[in-house]
């Protein structure tokens, strides 16, 4: 069964995490480069960004405006820990700003920061913390009344991909499933 949403966000921590040849040109995919440890080789990042442009894939950089400008990225990704309102000045540079949130308070903060889309986490149970709370379908849909631009993130796997049909959202975001089973995920999205 195929999932048909208008936006797919793929969060990577290293440019080697994803093979761009698996993504077909459809203007639906966006890659968020979120590397908290060390920055990859700048020349390799520039080459990766060019390949994304050729395949019509949007490219965002997490929490680093100078790197985003250097790579000529499509926008900036603000993590839930980034609470500064300085991002409002980035809107003037034609950057699309997307953010991440975990609850109502953080959703409101991201709306104040000028985020056009907000990745809301955790939708389902995640592997790294089975006891942690998660939203589920009903709570996510009730929070989507606050902002129509919420994108679910967290715990989305191949086995629960069809549950996303019940969510009031334009798309979804993937992090860990990209690393584990990239070819299976891409075959389900087309």
Coordinates of C-alpha atoms in Angstrom, one line a residue:
X1 CA 0.0 0.0 0.0
X2 CA 1.3 3.5 -0.9
X3 CA 1.1 6.6 1.2
X4 CA 0.3 9.7 -0.7
X5 CA 1.1 13.0 1.1
X6 CA 2.3 16.2 -0.4
X7 CA 5.5 16.6 1.8
X8 CA 8.1 14.2 3.0
X9 CA 10.8 15.4 5.4
X10 CA 13.9 13.3 5.7
X11 CA 16.1 14.2 8.6
X12 CA 19.7 13.2 8.2
X13 CA 22.7 13.6 10.5
X14 CA 25.3 12.8 7.8
X15 CA 25.1 13.1 4.0
X16 CA 26.1 9.4 3.8
X17 CA 22.8 8.5 5.5
X18 CA 20.8 8.8 2.3
X19 CA 21.2 7.9 -1.3
X20 CA 19.7 10.6 -3.5
X21 CA 19.4 8.2 -6.4
X22 CA 16.6 6.5 -4.5
X23 CA 14.5 9.7 -4.6
X24 CA 12.6 10.3 -7.7
X25 CA 12.0 13.9 -9.0
X26 CA 8.6 14.8 -7.6
X27 CA 9.1 18.1 -5.7
X28 CA 7.8 16.4 -2.5
X29 CA 10.9 15.6 -0.6
X30 CA 12.8 17.9 1.7
X31 CA 16.1 17.0 3.5
X32 CA 16.9 18.4 6.9
X33 CA 20.6 18.3 7.6
X34 CA 20.9 18.1 11.4
X35 CA 24.4 17.4 12.5
X36 CA 25.1 18.3 16.1
X37 CA 28.5 16.7 16.4
X38 CA 30.8 18.0 13.7
X39 CA 30.2 19.5 10.3
X40 CA 30.9 17.3 7.3
X41 CA 33.4 18.5 4.7
X42 CA 32.1 21.8 3.4
X43 CA 32.9 20.8 -0.2
X44 CA 31.0 17.6 0.1
X45 CA 28.1 19.4 1.6
X46 CA 28.1 21.9 -1.3
X47 CA 28.2 19.0 -3.8
X48 CA 25.3 17.3 -2.0
X49 CA 23.3 20.5 -2.0
X50 CA 23.8 20.8 -5.8
X51 CA 22.6 17.2 -6.3
X52 CA 19.5 18.1 -4.2
X53 CA 18.8 21.1 -6.5
X54 CA 19.1 19.0 -9.6
X55 CA 16.6 16.5 -8.2
X56 CA 14.2 19.3 -7.0
X57 CA 14.7 18.4 -3.3
X58 CA 14.5 21.1 -0.8
X59 CA 17.4 21.3 1.6
X60 CA 17.3 22.8 5.1
X61 CA 20.1 23.2 7.7
X62 CA 19.4 22.9 11.4
X63 CA 20.2 25.8 13.7
X64 CA 23.1 27.2 11.7
X65 CA 22.2 30.3 9.7
X66 CA 25.8 30.9 8.4
X67 CA 26.1 27.3 7.1
X68 CA 22.6 27.6 5.5
X69 CA 23.8 30.8 3.7
X70 CA 27.0 29.2 2.7
X71 CA 25.2 26.2 1.2
X72 CA 22.5 28.4 -0.3
X73 CA 19.9 26.2 1.3
X74 CA 16.1 26.6 0.9
X75 CA 15.6 27.3 4.6
X76 CA 16.4 26.9 8.2
X77 CA 15.3 24.2 10.7
X78 CA 14.9 25.3 14.3
X79 CA 15.0 22.5 16.8
X80 CA 12.7 22.6 19.8
X81 CA 15.6 23.7 22.0
X82 CA 16.1 26.8 19.9
X83 CA 13.9 29.4 21.6
X84 CA 15.5 32.6 20.2
X85 CA 13.3 35.1 18.3
X86 CA 16.3 36.1 16.1
X87 CA 14.8 33.8 13.4
X88 CA 12.3 36.5 12.5
X89 CA 15.1 38.4 10.8
X90 CA 15.8 35.3 8.6
X91 CA 12.4 35.6 7.0
X92 CA 13.7 38.7 5.2
X93 CA 16.3 36.6 3.4
X94 CA 13.6 34.4 1.7
X95 CA 14.4 31.5 3.9
X96 CA 11.6 29.1 4.7
X97 CA 11.7 28.4 8.4
X98 CA 10.5 25.1 9.8
X99 CA 10.6 24.1 13.4
X100 CA 10.3 21.2 15.8
X101 CA 8.0 21.0 18.9
X102 CA 6.8 18.5 21.5
X103 CA 3.8 20.2 23.1
X104 CA 1.4 23.1 22.9
X105 CA 3.8 25.6 24.5
X106 CA 6.5 24.8 22.0
X107 CA 4.1 24.9 19.1
X108 CA 3.2 28.4 20.1
X109 CA 6.9 29.4 20.4
X110 CA 7.5 28.1 16.9
X111 CA 4.6 30.1 15.5
X112 CA 6.1 33.2 17.2
X113 CA 9.4 32.4 15.5
X114 CA 7.7 32.5 12.1
X115 CA 7.9 28.8 11.2
X116 CA 5.9 27.8 8.2
X117 CA 5.8 24.1 9.2
X118 CA 6.2 22.5 12.6
X119 CA 7.5 19.0 13.0
X120 CA 5.6 17.6 16.0
X121 CA 7.2 14.8 17.9
X122 CA 6.6 11.9 19.1
X123 CA 3.7 10.5 17.1
X124 CA 4.2 6.8 18.0
X125 CA 6.4 4.8 20.4
X126 CA 10.1 5.2 19.6
X127 CA 12.7 2.5 19.9
X128 CA 15.2 4.4 21.9
X129 CA 12.7 5.2 24.8
X130 CA 9.8 2.8 25.0
X131 CA 8.5 4.3 28.2
X132 CA 8.4 7.9 26.9
X133 CA 5.0 9.5 26.2
X134 CA 3.8 9.9 22.7
X135 CA 0.9 11.7 21.0
X136 CA -1.0 9.1 19.0
X137 CA -3.6 9.8 16.3
X138 CA -6.3 11.6 18.4
X139 CA -4.0 14.0 20.3
X140 CA -2.1 14.9 17.1
X141 CA -5.4 15.6 15.3
X142 CA -6.6 17.8 18.1
X143 CA -3.3 19.7 18.1
X144 CA -3.5 20.2 14.4
X145 CA -6.5 22.5 15.0
X146 CA -4.0 25.0 16.5
X147 CA -2.0 25.1 13.3
X148 CA -2.8 23.4 10.0
X149 CA 0.9 23.1 9.3
X150 CA 1.9 20.4 11.8
X151 CA 4.0 17.5 10.4
X152 CA 4.2 14.3 12.5
X153 CA 7.6 12.9 13.5
X154 CA 8.8 10.1 15.7
X155 CA 8.2 6.4 15.7
X156 CA 7.1 6.3 12.1
X157 CA 8.1 2.9 10.7
X158 CA 7.1 0.7 7.7
X159 CA 4.6 -1.2 9.9
X160 CA 2.7 1.9 11.0
X161 CA 3.0 3.9 7.8
X162 CA -0.7 3.3 6.8
X163 CA -1.9 4.9 10.1
X164 CA -0.8 8.2 8.7
X165 CA -3.9 8.2 6.5
X166 CA -5.9 9.1 9.6
X167 CA -3.9 12.2 10.4
X168 CA -4.8 15.7 9.4
X169 CA -1.5 16.6 7.9
X170 CA 0.2 17.4 4.6
X171 CA 3.1 15.1 5.1
X172 CA 5.4 13.4 7.7
X173 CA 9.0 13.4 8.8
X174 CA 11.4 10.4 9.1
X175 CA 14.6 10.1 11.0
X176 CA 15.7 6.6 12.1
X177 CA 13.9 4.6 9.5
X178 CA 15.9 6.3 6.8
X179 CA 19.1 4.8 8.2
X180 CA 17.6 1.3 8.8
X181 CA 15.6 0.5 5.7
X182 CA 15.9 3.3 3.1
X183 CA 15.0 1.2 0.0
X184 CA 11.8 -0.2 1.7
X185 CA 10.7 3.2 2.8
X186 CA 11.2 4.8 -0.7
X187 CA 9.4 1.9 -2.4
X188 CA 6.4 2.6 -0.1
X189 CA 6.4 6.3 -0.8
X190 CA 6.1 6.0 -4.6

